[in-house]
CSV table of C-alpha atoms in Angstrom, one decimal:
chain,number,residue,atom,x,y,z
A,1,GLU,CA,-9.4,56.2,-35.1
A,2,PHE,CA,-8.9,53.3,-37.5
A,3,SER,CA,-5.6,52.4,-35.9
A,4,GLY,CA,-7.2,52.5,-32.5
A,5,ASP,CA,-9.8,50.0,-33.6
A,6,ILE,CA,-7.0,47.7,-34.8
A,7,THR,CA,-5.4,48.0,-31.4
A,8,MET,CA,-8.6,47.1,-29.6
A,9,VAL,CA,-9.2,44.1,-31.8
A,10,SER,CA,-5.7,42.9,-31.3
A,11,ALA,CA,-6.0,43.2,-27.6
A,12,ARG,CA,-9.2,41.2,-27.7
A,13,LEU,CA,-7.5,38.5,-29.8
A,14,LEU,CA,-4.4,38.4,-27.6
A,15,LEU,CA,-6.3,38.1,-24.3
A,16,PRO,CA,-7.7,34.6,-25.0
A,17,ALA,CA,-4.4,33.5,-26.4
A,18,PHE,CA,-2.7,34.6,-23.2
A,19,ALA,CA,-5.2,32.8,-21.1
A,20,ILE,CA,-4.8,29.6,-23.1
A,21,GLY,CA,-1.1,30.0,-22.8
A,22,ALA,CA,-1.4,30.4,-19.0
A,23,ALA,CA,-3.6,27.3,-18.8
A,24,ALA,CA,-1.1,25.3,-20.9
A,25,TYR,CA,1.8,26.6,-18.7
A,26,GLN,CA,0.1,25.7,-15.4
A,27,LEU,CA,-1.2,22.3,-16.6
A,28,PRO,CA,2.1,20.4,-16.0
A,29,TYR,CA,2.2,21.8,-12.4
A,30,ALA,CA,-1.4,20.8,-11.7
A,31,ALA,CA,-1.0,17.4,-13.4
A,32,SER,CA,2.1,16.6,-11.4
A,33,ARG,CA,0.4,17.7,-8.2
A,34,GLN,CA,-2.5,15.4,-9.0
A,35,ALA,CA,0.0,12.5,-9.6
A,36,SER,CA,1.8,13.2,-6.4
A,37,VAL,CA,-1.4,13.3,-4.4
A,38,ARG,CA,-2.4,10.0,-5.8
A,39,ARG,CA,0.8,8.5,-4.8
A,40,ALA,CA,0.4,10.0,-1.3
A,41,VAL,CA,-3.1,8.7,-0.7
A,42,SER,CA,-2.6,5.2,-2.1
A,43,PRO,CA,-2.0,2.8,0.7
A,44,SER,CA,1.6,1.6,0.2
A,45,LEU,CA,1.5,-0.7,3.1
A,46,GLY,CA,4.9,0.3,4.3
A,47,LEU,CA,6.4,-0.3,7.7
A,48,PHE,CA,4.1,2.0,9.6
A,49,ASP,CA,1.4,2.9,7.0
A,50,GLY,CA,-2.0,2.7,8.6
A,51,VAL,CA,-0.8,2.1,12.1
A,52,LYS,CA,-1.9,5.5,13.3
A,53,ASP,CA,-5.4,4.7,12.1
A,54,ALA,CA,-5.5,1.7,14.3
A,55,PHE,CA,-4.8,3.7,17.4
A,56,THR,CA,-6.5,7.0,16.5
A,57,SER,CA,-9.6,8.1,18.2
A,58,PRO,CA,-12.7,8.1,15.9
A,59,ASN,CA,-13.2,11.8,16.8
A,60,GLU,CA,-9.8,12.8,15.3
A,61,LYS,CA,-10.2,13.8,11.7
A,62,PRO,CA,-7.3,13.0,9.3
A,63,ILE,CA,-5.8,15.8,7.2
A,64,VAL,CA,-7.6,15.6,3.9
A,65,ASN,CA,-6.6,17.0,0.5
A,66,ALA,CA,-9.4,19.5,0.7
A,67,ASP,CA,-7.1,21.6,3.0
A,68,ARG,CA,-4.4,21.5,0.3
A,69,VAL,CA,-6.3,22.2,-2.8
A,70,THR,CA,-4.9,25.2,-4.7
A,71,PRO,CA,-6.8,27.7,-6.8
A,72,PHE,CA,-5.2,26.1,-9.9
A,73,ASP,CA,-6.7,22.7,-8.8
A,74,ARG,CA,-10.2,24.3,-8.6
A,75,TRP,CA,-9.6,26.2,-11.9
A,76,LEU,CA,-9.0,22.8,-13.6
A,77,GLY,CA,-11.8,21.1,-11.8
A,78,LEU,CA,-9.4,18.7,-9.9
A,79,ASP,CA,-10.5,19.6,-6.4
A,80,LYS,CA,-13.4,17.1,-6.2
A,81,ASP,CA,-11.3,14.2,-7.5
A,82,LEU,CA,-8.6,14.9,-5.0
A,83,VAL,CA,-10.9,14.9,-2.0
A,84,GLU,CA,-12.8,11.8,-3.2
A,85,GLU,CA,-9.5,9.9,-3.6
A,86,GLU,CA,-8.5,10.8,0.0
A,87,SER,CA,-11.8,9.7,1.3
A,88,GLN,CA,-11.7,6.4,-0.5
A,89,SER,CA,-8.1,5.7,0.7
A,90,VAL,CA,-9.0,6.4,4.4
A,91,GLN,CA,-12.0,4.1,4.2
A,92,SER,CA,-9.9,1.3,2.6
A,93,VAL,CA,-7.5,0.8,5.6
A,94,THR,CA,-8.8,-1.9,8.0
A,95,TYR,CA,-6.8,-3.0,11.1
A,96,VAL,CA,-5.9,-6.7,11.1
A,97,ASP,CA,-4.7,-7.9,14.5
A,98,PRO,CA,-1.5,-9.9,14.2
A,99,THR,CA,-2.2,-11.4,17.7
A,100,ASP,CA,-5.4,-13.0,16.5
A,101,THR,CA,-4.7,-16.5,15.3
A,102,SER,CA,-7.7,-16.4,12.9
A,103,ASN,CA,-5.7,-14.0,10.8
A,104,TYR,CA,-3.1,-16.7,10.0
A,105,VAL,CA,-3.2,-19.4,7.4
A,106,THR,CA,-1.3,-22.7,7.9
A,107,VAL,CA,-0.6,-25.2,5.1
A,108,SER,CA,1.5,-28.4,4.8
A,109,LEU,CA,3.0,-28.7,1.4
A,110,ALA,CA,5.2,-31.2,-0.4
A,111,LYS,CA,8.1,-30.0,-2.6
A,112,PRO,CA,8.1,-28.6,-5.2
A,113,MET,CA,5.7,-26.1,-3.6
A,114,GLY,CA,5.4,-23.7,-6.6
A,115,ILE,CA,5.4,-20.5,-4.6
A,116,ALA,CA,7.1,-17.3,-5.8
A,117,PHE,CA,8.3,-15.3,-2.8
A,118,VAL,CA,9.3,-11.7,-2.8
A,119,GLU,CA,11.1,-9.8,-0.1
A,120,ASN,CA,9.3,-6.9,1.6
A,121,GLU,CA,10.5,-3.4,0.8
A,122,GLY,CA,12.1,-1.3,3.5
A,123,GLU,CA,14.0,-2.5,6.6
A,124,CYS,CA,11.4,-4.8,8.1
A,125,GLY,CA,12.6,-7.9,6.1
A,126,GLY,CA,10.5,-10.9,5.6
A,127,VAL,CA,9.0,-12.4,2.5
A,128,TYR,CA,5.5,-12.6,1.1
A,129,VAL,CA,3.7,-14.7,-1.6
A,130,ASP,CA,3.9,-13.0,-5.0
A,131,GLU,CA,2.4,-15.8,-7.0
A,132,VAL,CA,1.1,-19.3,-6.6
A,133,LEU,CA,2.3,-21.3,-9.6
A,134,ALA,CA,0.1,-24.0,-11.2
A,135,ASP,CA,2.7,-26.7,-11.2
A,136,GLY,CA,3.4,-26.9,-7.5
A,137,SER,CA,1.6,-28.4,-4.5
A,138,ALA,CA,0.5,-25.0,-3.3
A,139,ALA,CA,-1.9,-24.7,-6.2
A,140,GLY,CA,-4.1,-27.3,-4.5
A,141,ALA,CA,-3.5,-26.2,-0.9
A,142,SER,CA,-6.4,-26.0,1.5
A,143,PRO,CA,-6.8,-23.4,2.8
A,144,SER,CA,-5.7,-21.7,-0.4
A,145,LEU,CA,-2.8,-19.2,-0.4
A,146,MET,CA,-3.2,-15.7,-1.7
A,147,ALA,CA,-0.8,-13.1,-3.1
A,148,LYS,CA,0.6,-10.8,-0.3
A,149,ASP,CA,0.3,-13.5,2.4
A,150,GLN,CA,3.3,-13.0,4.7
A,151,LEU,CA,5.5,-16.0,5.6
A,152,VAL,CA,6.1,-16.0,9.4
A,153,ALA,CA,7.2,-19.6,10.1
A,154,VAL,CA,8.6,-22.7,8.5
A,155,ASP,CA,7.8,-25.8,10.5
A,156,SER,CA,8.9,-24.7,14.0
A,157,THR,CA,11.2,-21.9,12.9
A,158,VAL,CA,10.1,-18.3,13.0
A,159,VAL,CA,11.3,-16.5,9.8
A,160,LEU,CA,9.4,-13.2,10.5
A,161,GLY,CA,11.6,-10.4,9.4
A,162,ALA,CA,14.3,-12.7,8.0
A,163,SER,CA,16.1,-12.0,4.7
A,164,PHE,CA,14.9,-13.6,1.5
A,165,GLU,CA,17.9,-16.0,1.5
A,166,THR,CA,17.3,-17.0,5.1
A,167,SER,CA,13.6,-17.7,4.5
A,168,ILE,CA,14.2,-19.8,1.4
A,169,GLU,CA,17.0,-21.7,3.0
A,170,ALA,CA,14.7,-22.5,5.9
A,171,ILE,CA,12.3,-24.1,3.5
A,172,LYS,CA,15.0,-26.0,1.6
A,173,ALA,CA,16.4,-27.4,4.9
A,174,THR,CA,13.2,-29.2,5.8
A,175,THR,CA,13.5,-33.0,5.3
A,176,GLY,CA,9.9,-34.3,5.9
A,177,GLU,CA,7.5,-35.4,3.3
A,178,THR,CA,5.7,-32.1,3.8
A,179,THR,CA,6.7,-28.7,5.2
A,180,ARG,CA,4.5,-26.7,7.4
A,181,LEU,CA,4.2,-23.0,6.4
A,182,VAL,CA,2.4,-20.3,8.5
A,183,PHE,CA,1.3,-17.1,6.8
A,184,PHE,CA,-0.2,-13.8,8.1
A,185,ARG,CA,-3.0,-12.5,6.0
A,186,GLY,CA,-2.9,-8.7,6.4
A,187,PRO,CA,-0.8,-5.5,5.9
A,188,THR,CA,2.8,-5.5,6.8
A,189,ALA,CA,2.2,-2.3,8.8
A,190,PHE,CA,0.4,-4.3,11.5
A,191,LEU,CA,2.7,-7.4,11.3
A,192,TYR,CA,5.9,-5.4,11.7
A,193,GLY,CA,4.8,-2.3,13.4
A,194,PRO,CA,4.1,-1.6,17.1
A,195,THR,CA,1.6,-4.5,17.2
A,196,LYS,CA,4.2,-7.1,16.0
A,197,PRO,CA,4.0,-10.4,18.0
A,198,SER,CA,7.1,-11.8,19.7
A,199,ASP,CA,8.7,-15.1,18.7
A,200,GLU,CA,7.4,-16.6,22.0
A,201,TRP,CA,3.9,-15.7,21.0
A,202,TYR,CA,4.2,-17.6,17.7
A,203,SER,CA,5.8,-20.6,19.5
A,204,THR,CA,3.0,-20.7,22.0
A,205,ASN,CA,0.0,-20.0,19.7
A,206,LEU,CA,0.8,-21.2,16.2
A,207,LEU,CA,3.8,-23.6,16.2
A,208,GLN,CA,2.8,-26.2,18.7
């Protein structure tokens, strides 16, 4: 009888330890799942990210993380956070029409301009403003330039989709006192996706 009591006590002590061990074992899986979901719902602004939203009927509901929440997510209390992150991401994507001239910024700058350009990721090409430096003419430009502005033209030359080297050489090749730069202010998904304007559109509407 005494040994039986010891067995029962041992079982009671081991059960919580097993449960804690199971939680510790499952935590890396749930944590990695949470990280992967965060990466998935964050708008990356890639080549076609967000384009579907621009052409999707308001009655069509997107696939939300609530459909993919596992019992382990609920057990750790992660289910509400996952659904809220998906909801915030969907609401943050706003279509910006690249065929609307009001979504472009045009500046005339003297050299040195003081603009740090970075090439877009993926196969679309093109460059965007990474930083406006304090020691160049762009710092006092009106209208002011912003990070992520997409360079589409240099004087009368369209550089939309051009490589980094081609875009920078187009700026270096200008000989006037100032150089006219045209930027699109919006996500690359709309500038380089199915709604991408043609070079003729730019020549007619922005480069005259």
